[in-house]
Short mmCIF file of C-alpha atoms in Angstrom, two decimals:
data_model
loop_
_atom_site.label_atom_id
_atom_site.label_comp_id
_atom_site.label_asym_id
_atom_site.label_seq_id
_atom_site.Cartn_x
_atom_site.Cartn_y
_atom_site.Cartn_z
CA UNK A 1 107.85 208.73 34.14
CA UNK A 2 106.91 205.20 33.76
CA UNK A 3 109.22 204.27 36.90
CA UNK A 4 107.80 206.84 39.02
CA UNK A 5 104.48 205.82 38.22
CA UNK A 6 105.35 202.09 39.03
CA UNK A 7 106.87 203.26 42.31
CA UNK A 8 103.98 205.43 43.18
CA UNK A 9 101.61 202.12 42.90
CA UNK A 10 103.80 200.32 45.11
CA UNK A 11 103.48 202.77 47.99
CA UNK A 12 100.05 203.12 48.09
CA UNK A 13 99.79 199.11 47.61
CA UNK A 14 101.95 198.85 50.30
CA UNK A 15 99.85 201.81 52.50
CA UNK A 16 96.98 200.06 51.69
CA UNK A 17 97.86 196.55 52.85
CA UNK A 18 99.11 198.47 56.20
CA UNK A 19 95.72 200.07 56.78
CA UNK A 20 93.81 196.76 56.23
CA UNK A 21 96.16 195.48 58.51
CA UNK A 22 95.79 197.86 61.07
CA UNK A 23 92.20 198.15 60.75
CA UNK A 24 91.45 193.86 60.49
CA UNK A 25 89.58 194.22 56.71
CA UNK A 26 91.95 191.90 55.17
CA UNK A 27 90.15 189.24 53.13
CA UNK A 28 89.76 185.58 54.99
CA UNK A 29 92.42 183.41 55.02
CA UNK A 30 94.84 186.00 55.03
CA UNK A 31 97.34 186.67 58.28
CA UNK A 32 97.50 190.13 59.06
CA UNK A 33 101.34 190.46 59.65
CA UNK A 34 101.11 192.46 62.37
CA UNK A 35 104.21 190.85 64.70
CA UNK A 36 106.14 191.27 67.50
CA UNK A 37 109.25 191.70 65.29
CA UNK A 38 110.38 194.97 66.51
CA UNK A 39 110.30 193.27 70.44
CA UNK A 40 111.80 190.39 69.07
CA UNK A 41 114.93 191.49 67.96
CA UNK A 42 117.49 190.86 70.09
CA UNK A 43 115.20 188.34 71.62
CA UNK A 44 115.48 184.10 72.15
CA UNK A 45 112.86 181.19 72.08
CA UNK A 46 112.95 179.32 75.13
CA UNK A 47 112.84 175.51 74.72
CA UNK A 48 113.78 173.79 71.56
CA UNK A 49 110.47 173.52 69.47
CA UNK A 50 108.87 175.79 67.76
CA UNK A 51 105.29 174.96 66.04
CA UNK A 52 105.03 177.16 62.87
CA UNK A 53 101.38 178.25 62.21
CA UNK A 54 101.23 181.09 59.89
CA UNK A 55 97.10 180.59 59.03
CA UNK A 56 94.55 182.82 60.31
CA UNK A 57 91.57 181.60 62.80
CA UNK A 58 89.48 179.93 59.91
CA UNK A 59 91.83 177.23 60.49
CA UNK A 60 92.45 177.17 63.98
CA UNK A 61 90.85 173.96 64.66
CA UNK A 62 94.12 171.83 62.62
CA UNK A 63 95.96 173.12 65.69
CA UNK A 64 93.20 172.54 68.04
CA UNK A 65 93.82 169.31 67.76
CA UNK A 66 97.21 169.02 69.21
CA UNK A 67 97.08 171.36 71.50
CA UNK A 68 97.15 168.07 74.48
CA UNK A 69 100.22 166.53 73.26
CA UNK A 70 102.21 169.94 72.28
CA UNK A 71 101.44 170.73 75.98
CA UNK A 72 103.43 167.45 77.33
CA UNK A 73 105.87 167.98 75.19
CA UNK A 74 106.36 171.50 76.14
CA UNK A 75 107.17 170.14 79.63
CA UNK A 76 109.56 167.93 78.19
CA UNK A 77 111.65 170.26 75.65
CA UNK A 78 109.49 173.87 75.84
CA UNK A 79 107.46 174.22 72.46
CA UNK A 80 106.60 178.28 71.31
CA UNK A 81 104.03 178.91 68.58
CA UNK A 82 104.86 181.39 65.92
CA UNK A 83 102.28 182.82 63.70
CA UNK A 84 102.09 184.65 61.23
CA UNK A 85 98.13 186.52 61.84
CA UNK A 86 98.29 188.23 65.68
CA UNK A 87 94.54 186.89 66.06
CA UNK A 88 95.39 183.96 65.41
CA UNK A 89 98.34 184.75 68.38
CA UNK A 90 95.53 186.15 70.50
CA UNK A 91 93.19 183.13 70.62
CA UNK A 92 96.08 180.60 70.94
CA UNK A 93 97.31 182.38 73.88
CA UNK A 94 93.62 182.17 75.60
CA UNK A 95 92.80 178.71 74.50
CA UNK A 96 96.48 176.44 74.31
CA UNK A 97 98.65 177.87 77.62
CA UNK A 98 101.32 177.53 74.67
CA UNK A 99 104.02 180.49 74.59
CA UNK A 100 103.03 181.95 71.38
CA UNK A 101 104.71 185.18 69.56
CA UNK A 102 103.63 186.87 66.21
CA UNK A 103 106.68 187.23 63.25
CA UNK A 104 105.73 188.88 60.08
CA UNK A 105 109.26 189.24 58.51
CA UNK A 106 111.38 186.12 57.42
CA UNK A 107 114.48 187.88 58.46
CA UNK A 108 112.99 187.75 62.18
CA UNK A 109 112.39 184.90 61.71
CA UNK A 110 115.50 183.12 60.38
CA UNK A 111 117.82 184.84 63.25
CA UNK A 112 115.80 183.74 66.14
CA UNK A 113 115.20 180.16 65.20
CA UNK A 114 119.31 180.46 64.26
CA UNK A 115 119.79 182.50 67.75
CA UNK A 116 117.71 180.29 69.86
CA UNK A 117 119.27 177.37 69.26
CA UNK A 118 115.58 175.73 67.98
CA UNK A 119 116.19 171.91 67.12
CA UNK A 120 112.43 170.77 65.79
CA UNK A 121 110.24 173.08 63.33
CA UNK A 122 107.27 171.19 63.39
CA UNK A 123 104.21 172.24 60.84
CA UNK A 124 100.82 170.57 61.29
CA UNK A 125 99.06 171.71 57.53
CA UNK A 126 100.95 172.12 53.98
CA UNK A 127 100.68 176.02 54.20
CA UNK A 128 102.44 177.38 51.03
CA UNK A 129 103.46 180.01 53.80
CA UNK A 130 105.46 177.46 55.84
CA UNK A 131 108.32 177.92 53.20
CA UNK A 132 109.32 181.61 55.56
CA UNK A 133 110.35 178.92 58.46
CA UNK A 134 111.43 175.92 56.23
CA UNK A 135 114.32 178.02 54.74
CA UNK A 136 116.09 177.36 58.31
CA UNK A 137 119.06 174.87 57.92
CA UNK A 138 119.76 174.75 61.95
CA UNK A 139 116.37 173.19 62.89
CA UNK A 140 115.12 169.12 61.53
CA UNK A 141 111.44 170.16 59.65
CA UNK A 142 108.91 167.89 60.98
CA UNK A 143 105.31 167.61 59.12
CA UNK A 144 102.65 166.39 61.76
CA UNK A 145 99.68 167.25 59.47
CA UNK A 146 96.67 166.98 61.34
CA UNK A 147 94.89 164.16 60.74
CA UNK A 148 94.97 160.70 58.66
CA UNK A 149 92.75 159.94 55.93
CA UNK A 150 92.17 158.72 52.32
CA UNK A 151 92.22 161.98 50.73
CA UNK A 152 94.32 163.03 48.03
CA UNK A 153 96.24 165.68 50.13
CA UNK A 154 97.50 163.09 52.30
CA UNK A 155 99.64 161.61 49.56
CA UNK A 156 100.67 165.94 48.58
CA UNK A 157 103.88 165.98 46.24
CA UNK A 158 104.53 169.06 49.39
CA UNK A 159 105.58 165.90 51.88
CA UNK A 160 109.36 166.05 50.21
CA UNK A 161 109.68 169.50 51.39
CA UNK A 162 109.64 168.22 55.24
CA UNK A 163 113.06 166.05 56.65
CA UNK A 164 110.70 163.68 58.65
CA UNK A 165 106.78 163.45 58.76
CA UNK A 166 105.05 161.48 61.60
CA UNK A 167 102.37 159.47 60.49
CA UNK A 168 99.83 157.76 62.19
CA UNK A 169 100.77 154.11 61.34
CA UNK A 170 101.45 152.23 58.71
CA UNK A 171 98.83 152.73 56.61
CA UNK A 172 100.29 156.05 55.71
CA UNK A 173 103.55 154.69 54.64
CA UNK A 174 101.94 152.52 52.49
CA UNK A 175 99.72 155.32 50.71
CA UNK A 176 102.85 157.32 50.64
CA UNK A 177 105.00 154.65 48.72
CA UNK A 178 101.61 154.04 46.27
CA UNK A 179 100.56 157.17 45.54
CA UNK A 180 104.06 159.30 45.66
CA UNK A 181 107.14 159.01 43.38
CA UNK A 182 110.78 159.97 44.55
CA UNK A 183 110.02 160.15 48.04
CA UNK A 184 111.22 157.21 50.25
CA UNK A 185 108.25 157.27 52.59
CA UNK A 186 109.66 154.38 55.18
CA UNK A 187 113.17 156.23 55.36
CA UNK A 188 111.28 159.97 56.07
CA UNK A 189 107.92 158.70 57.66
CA UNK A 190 107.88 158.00 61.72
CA UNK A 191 104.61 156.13 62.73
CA UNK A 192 103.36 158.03 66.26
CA UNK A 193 99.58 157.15 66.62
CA UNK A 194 97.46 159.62 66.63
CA UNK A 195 98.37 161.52 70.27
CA UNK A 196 95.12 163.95 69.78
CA UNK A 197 93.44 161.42 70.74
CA UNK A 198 95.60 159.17 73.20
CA UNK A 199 93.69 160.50 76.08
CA UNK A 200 91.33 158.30 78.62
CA UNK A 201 87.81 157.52 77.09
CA UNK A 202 85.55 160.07 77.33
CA UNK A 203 81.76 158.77 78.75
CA UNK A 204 78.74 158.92 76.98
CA UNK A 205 76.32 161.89 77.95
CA UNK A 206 73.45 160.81 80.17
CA UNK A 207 70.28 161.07 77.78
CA UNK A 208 66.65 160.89 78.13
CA UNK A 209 66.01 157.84 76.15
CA UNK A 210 67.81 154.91 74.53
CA UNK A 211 67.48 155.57 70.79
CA UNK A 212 70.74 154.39 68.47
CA UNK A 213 72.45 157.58 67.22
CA UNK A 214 74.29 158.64 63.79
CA UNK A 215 76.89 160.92 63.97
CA UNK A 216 76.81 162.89 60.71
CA UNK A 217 80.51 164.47 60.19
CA UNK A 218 80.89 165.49 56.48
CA UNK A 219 84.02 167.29 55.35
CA UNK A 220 84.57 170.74 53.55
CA UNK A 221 84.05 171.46 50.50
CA UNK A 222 88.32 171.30 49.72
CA UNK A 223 90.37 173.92 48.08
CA UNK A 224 90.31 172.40 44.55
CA UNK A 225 88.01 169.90 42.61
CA UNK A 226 90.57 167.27 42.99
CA UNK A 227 89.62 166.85 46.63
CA UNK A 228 85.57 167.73 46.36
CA UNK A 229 84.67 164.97 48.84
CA UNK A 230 82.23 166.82 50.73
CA UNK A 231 78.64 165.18 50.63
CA UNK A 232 76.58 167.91 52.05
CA UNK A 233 74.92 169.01 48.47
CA UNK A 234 74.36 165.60 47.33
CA UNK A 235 73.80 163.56 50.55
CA UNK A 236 72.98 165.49 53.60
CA UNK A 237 69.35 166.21 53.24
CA UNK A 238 67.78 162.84 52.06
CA UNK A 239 70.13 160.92 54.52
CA UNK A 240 69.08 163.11 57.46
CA UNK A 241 65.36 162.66 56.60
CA UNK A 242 66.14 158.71 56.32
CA UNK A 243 67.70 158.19 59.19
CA UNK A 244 65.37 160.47 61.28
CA UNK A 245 62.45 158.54 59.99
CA UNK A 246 63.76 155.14 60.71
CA UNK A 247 63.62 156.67 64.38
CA UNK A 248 67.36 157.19 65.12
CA UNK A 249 68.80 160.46 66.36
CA UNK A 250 71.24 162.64 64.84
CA UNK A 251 74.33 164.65 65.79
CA UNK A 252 75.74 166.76 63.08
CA UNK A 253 78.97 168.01 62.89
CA UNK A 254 79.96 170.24 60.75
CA UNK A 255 83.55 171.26 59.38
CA UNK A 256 84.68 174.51 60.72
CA UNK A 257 85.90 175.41 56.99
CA UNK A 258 82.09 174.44 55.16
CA UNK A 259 81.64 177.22 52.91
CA UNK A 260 84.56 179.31 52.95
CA UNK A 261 85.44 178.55 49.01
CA UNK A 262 81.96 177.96 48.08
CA UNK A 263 79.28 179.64 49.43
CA UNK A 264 76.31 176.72 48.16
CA UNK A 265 78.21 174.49 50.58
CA UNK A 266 77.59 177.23 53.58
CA UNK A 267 74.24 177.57 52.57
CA UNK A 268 73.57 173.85 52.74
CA UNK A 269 74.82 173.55 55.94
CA UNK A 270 72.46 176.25 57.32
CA UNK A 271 69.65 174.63 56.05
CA UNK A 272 71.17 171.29 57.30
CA UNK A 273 71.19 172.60 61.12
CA UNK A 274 67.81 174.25 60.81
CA UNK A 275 66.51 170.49 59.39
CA UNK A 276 68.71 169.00 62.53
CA UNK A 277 67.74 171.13 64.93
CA UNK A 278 63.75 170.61 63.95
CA UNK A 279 63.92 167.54 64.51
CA UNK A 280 65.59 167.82 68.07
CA UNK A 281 68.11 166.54 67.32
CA UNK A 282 71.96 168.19 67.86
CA UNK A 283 74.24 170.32 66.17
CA UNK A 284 77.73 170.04 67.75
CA UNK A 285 79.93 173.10 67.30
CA UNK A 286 81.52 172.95 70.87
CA UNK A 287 82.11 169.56 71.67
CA UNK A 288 85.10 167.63 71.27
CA UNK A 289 85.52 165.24 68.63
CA UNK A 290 86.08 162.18 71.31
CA UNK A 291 82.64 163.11 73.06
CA UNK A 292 80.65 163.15 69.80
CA UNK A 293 82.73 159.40 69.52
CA UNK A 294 81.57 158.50 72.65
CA UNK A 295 77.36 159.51 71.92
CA UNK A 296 77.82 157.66 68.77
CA UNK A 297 76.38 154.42 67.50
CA UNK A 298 77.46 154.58 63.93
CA UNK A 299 79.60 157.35 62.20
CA UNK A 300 78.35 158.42 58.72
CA UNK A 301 80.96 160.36 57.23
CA UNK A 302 82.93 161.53 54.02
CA UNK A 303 86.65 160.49 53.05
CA UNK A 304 88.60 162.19 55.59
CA UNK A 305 90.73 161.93 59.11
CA UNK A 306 87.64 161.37 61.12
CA UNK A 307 86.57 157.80 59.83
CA UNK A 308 90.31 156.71 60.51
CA UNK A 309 90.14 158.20 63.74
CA UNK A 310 86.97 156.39 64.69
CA UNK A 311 88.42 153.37 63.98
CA UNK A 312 89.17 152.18 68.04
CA UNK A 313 85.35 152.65 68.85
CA UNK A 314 85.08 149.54 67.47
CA UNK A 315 81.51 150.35 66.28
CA UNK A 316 79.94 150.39 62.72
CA UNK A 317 81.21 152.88 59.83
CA UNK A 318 79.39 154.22 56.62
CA UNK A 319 81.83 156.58 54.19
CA UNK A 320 79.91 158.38 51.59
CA UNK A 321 80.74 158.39 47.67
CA UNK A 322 81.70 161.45 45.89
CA UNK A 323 79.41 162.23 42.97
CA UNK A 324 82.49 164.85 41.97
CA UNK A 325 83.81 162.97 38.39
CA UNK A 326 87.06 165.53 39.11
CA UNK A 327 87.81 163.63 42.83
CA UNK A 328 90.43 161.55 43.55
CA UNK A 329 91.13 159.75 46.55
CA UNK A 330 94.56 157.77 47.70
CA UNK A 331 92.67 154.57 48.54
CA UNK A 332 93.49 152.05 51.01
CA UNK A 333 92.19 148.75 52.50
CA UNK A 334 89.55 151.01 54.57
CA UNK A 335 87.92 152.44 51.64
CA UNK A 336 87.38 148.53 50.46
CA UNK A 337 85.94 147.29 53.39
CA UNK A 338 83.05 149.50 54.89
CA UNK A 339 80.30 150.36 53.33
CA UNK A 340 79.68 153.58 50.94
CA UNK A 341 76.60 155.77 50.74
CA UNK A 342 75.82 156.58 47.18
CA UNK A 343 73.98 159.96 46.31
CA UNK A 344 71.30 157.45 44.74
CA UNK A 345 70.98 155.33 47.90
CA UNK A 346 70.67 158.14 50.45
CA UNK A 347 66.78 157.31 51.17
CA UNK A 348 67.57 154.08 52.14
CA UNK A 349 70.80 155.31 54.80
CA UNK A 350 68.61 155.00 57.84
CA UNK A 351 67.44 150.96 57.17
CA UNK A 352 70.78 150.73 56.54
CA UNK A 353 72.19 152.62 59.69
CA UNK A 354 70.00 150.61 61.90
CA UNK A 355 70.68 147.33 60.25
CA UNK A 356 74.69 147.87 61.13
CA UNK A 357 74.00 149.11 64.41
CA UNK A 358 71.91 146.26 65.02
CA UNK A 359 74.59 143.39 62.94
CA UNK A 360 77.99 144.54 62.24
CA UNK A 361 79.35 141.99 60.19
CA UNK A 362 82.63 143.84 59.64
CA UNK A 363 83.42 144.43 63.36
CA UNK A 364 86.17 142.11 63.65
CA UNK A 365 87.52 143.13 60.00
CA UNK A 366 87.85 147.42 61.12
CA UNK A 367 89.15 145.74 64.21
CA UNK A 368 92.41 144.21 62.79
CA UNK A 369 92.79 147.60 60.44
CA UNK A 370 92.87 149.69 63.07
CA UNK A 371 96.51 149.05 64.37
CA UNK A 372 97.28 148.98 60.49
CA UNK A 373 96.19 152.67 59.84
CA UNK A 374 96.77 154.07 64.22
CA UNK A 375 99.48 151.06 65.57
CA UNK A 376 98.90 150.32 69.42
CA UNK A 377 96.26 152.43 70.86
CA UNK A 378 96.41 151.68 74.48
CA UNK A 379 95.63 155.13 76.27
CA UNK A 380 99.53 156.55 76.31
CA UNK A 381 101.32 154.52 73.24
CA UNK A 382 100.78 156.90 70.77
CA UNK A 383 101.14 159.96 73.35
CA UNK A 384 104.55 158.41 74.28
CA UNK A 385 105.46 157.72 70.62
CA UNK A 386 105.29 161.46 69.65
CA UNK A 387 107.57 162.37 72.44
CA UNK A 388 110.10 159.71 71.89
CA UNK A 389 110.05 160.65 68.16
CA UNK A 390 110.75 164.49 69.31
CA UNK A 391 113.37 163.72 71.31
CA UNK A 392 115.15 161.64 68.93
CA UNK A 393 115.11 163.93 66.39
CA UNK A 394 116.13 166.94 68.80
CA UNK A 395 119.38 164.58 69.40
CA UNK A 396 119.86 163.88 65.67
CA UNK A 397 119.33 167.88 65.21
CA UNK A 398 122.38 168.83 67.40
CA UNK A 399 124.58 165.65 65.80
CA UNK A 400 123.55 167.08 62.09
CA UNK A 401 124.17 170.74 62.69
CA UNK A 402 127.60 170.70 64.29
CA UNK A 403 128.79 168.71 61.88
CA UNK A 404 127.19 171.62 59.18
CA UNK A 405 129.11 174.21 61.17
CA UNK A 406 132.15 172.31 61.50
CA UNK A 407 132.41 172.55 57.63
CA UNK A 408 131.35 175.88 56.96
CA UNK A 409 133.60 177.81 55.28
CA UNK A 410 135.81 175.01 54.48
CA UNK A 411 136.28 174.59 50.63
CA UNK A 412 134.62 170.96 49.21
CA UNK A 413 131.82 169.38 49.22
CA UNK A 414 128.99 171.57 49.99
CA UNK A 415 128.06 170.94 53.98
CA UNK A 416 124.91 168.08 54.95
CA UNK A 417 122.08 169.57 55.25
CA UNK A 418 119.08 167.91 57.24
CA UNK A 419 116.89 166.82 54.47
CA UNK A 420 119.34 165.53 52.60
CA UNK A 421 120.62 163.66 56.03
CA UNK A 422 117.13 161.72 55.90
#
């Protein structure tokens, strides 16, 4: 009775996850599964990359990102997208001019990266789901993350689970080798820039007068305490008033993901773009990251990619301090050299704005750091680097795995597999 009960549950579990499926009412965060498996299945990948993004929309923009460079190199070796969440499918398909396709089962999955020959898995969060594509032995694993900063995920005990991550420069390989034990960070780590933004500078936008200008770029809120960086409760408001008051304008930009763990953090940022917006100044949701770079006089922002990427501007850099006892970041030399806004100090941010935008005594210092933590950034290095470092690895791929099928089913040793191939 107890069996039929317990198989009873399971159906209409399994009937209810298809209707909120079908219907789109799954919680956020969650991919609906609903693939192309069925059209798949006697079906082959063209090219020999496949980018494995199994998150819903909510995290689009970590993709975003490299949408530019996954395009060259899609001209080079053909890259296809596989997701997990057909929205997520949908707007790829509008926005990247990527081949994309939707797999919900691991067992479509395993046969066509096996059946198409696919050389380079390459995975650009650390997605607990990423495990359905990582259980391929044919393919090198390749972690591309999407973005280089001081925070504690960078230096994720998840990095051994990857054959080869590309990092932006050396700075990485050194927080790697700190911060993380039994992993051999200069043997698995391949420096490649930072291609999402190896593109020609982008010009300022024409504007009406010549006031300095902040841009204001605070991270989320995290998905544990452990990485509660974000200042936007115990920063935003006060340094917003300061720095509009010392006369300077303001672009805010806020993280796509503010508020989708906590909801205070959500509310502060509404009240944050109502206090931005009244003040007429600008609240950028649909601008690239290298345009609000190029309006920008200073950058004010938390620990996170974005103060590492603004690094070749050259100009002046403020990184707030968490007032979060439980956060922990992997420090480096950047974190020692700018300045840091303390909760206590935010009425004084806009003197102190204007004052570096005015002197910036550490110009040449970020100057010298900047090849440390991105290596040569002369538009097309790093673009070049990424594709170099794909096609090397494609070639190491197809030296690895006929060697592993050249001993299966032979009796010994069991057969190299990629990871442990370093």
């Amino acid at each position: 009775m107890a069996a039929r009960g317990n198989a009873l549950r399971r159906r209409v579990r399994s009937l209810g996850g298809k209707l909120l499926r079908r219907y789109r009412l799954l919680p956020g965060g969650m991919p609906d599964g609903l693939g192309d498996d069925e059209a798949l299945r006697e079906a082959s990948l063209d090219g020999e990359v496949i980018v494995y993004f199994p998150d819903t929309v909510d995290s689009l923009y970590q993709l975003r990102s490299w949408y530019g460079p996954l395009r060259e190199l899609h001209r080079t070796q053909g890259v296809t997208v596989v997701c997990m969440d057909s929205r997520t499918a949908a707007a790829l398909r509008e926005e990247s001019a990527l081949p994309v396709v939707t797999i919900a089962l691991d067992a479509t999955l395993d046969a066509i990266i096996l059946r198409s020959g696919t050389k380079l898995v390459l995975y650009v969060n650390f997605n607990p789901l990423n495990t359905a594509a990582l259980r391929s032995r044919s393919a090198i694993h390749v972690s591309l993350l999407h973005g280089d900063s001081d925070k504690s995920v960078s230096v994720s005990n998840q990095v051994k689970a990857y054959d080869y991550s590309f990092v932006a420069g050396q700075a990485a390989i050194d927080r790697l080798e700190r911060y993380t034990s039994l992993f051999d960070a200069s043997a698995r780590c391949i420096p490649v820039g930072r291609p999402s933004l190896d593109t020609d500078s982008v010009p300022r936008t024409p504007r009406s007068d010549d006031r300095p200008v902040v841009l204001y770029a605070p991270t989320w809120e995290g998905g544990q305490a452990s990485v509660g960086y974000c200042s936007l409760l115990t920063h935003a408001e006060p340094t917003v008033r300061s720095l509009i008051q010392e006369g300077l304008e303001v672009i805010y930009r806020p993280h796509p993901l503010t508020g989708v763990r906590v909801p205070a953090y959500g509310e502060a940022d509404a009240a944050l773009r109502a206090q931005v917006e009244a003040a007429g100044s600008l609240v950028s949701t649909d601008r690239s990251l290298p345009q609000d770079f190029a309006d920008a006089d200073l950058l004010l922002c938390d620990v996170s990619a974005v103060a590492n990427d603004w690094l070749p501007t050259g100009r002046p850099l403020i990184i707030t301090r968490s007032t979060d006892p439980q956060a922990h970041d992997a420090g480096t030399e950047l974190l020692g050299v700018v300045p840091r806004l303390a909760a206590d100090d935010t009425a004084g941010a806009g003197r102190t704005a204007r004052e570096l935008i005015e002197h910036d005594p550490l110009r040449e210092k970020r100057i010298e750091l900047t090849e440390y933590y991105l290596g040569d950034t002369t538009p097309g290095a790093s673009l070049q680097r990424f594709l170099d470092a794909c096609r090397h690895l494609a070639a190491r791929r197809d030296e690895l795995w006929s060697r592993i099928q050249a001993n299966e089913g032979i009796t010994g040793p069991p057969p190299v597999t990629p990871t442990e191939a370093g």
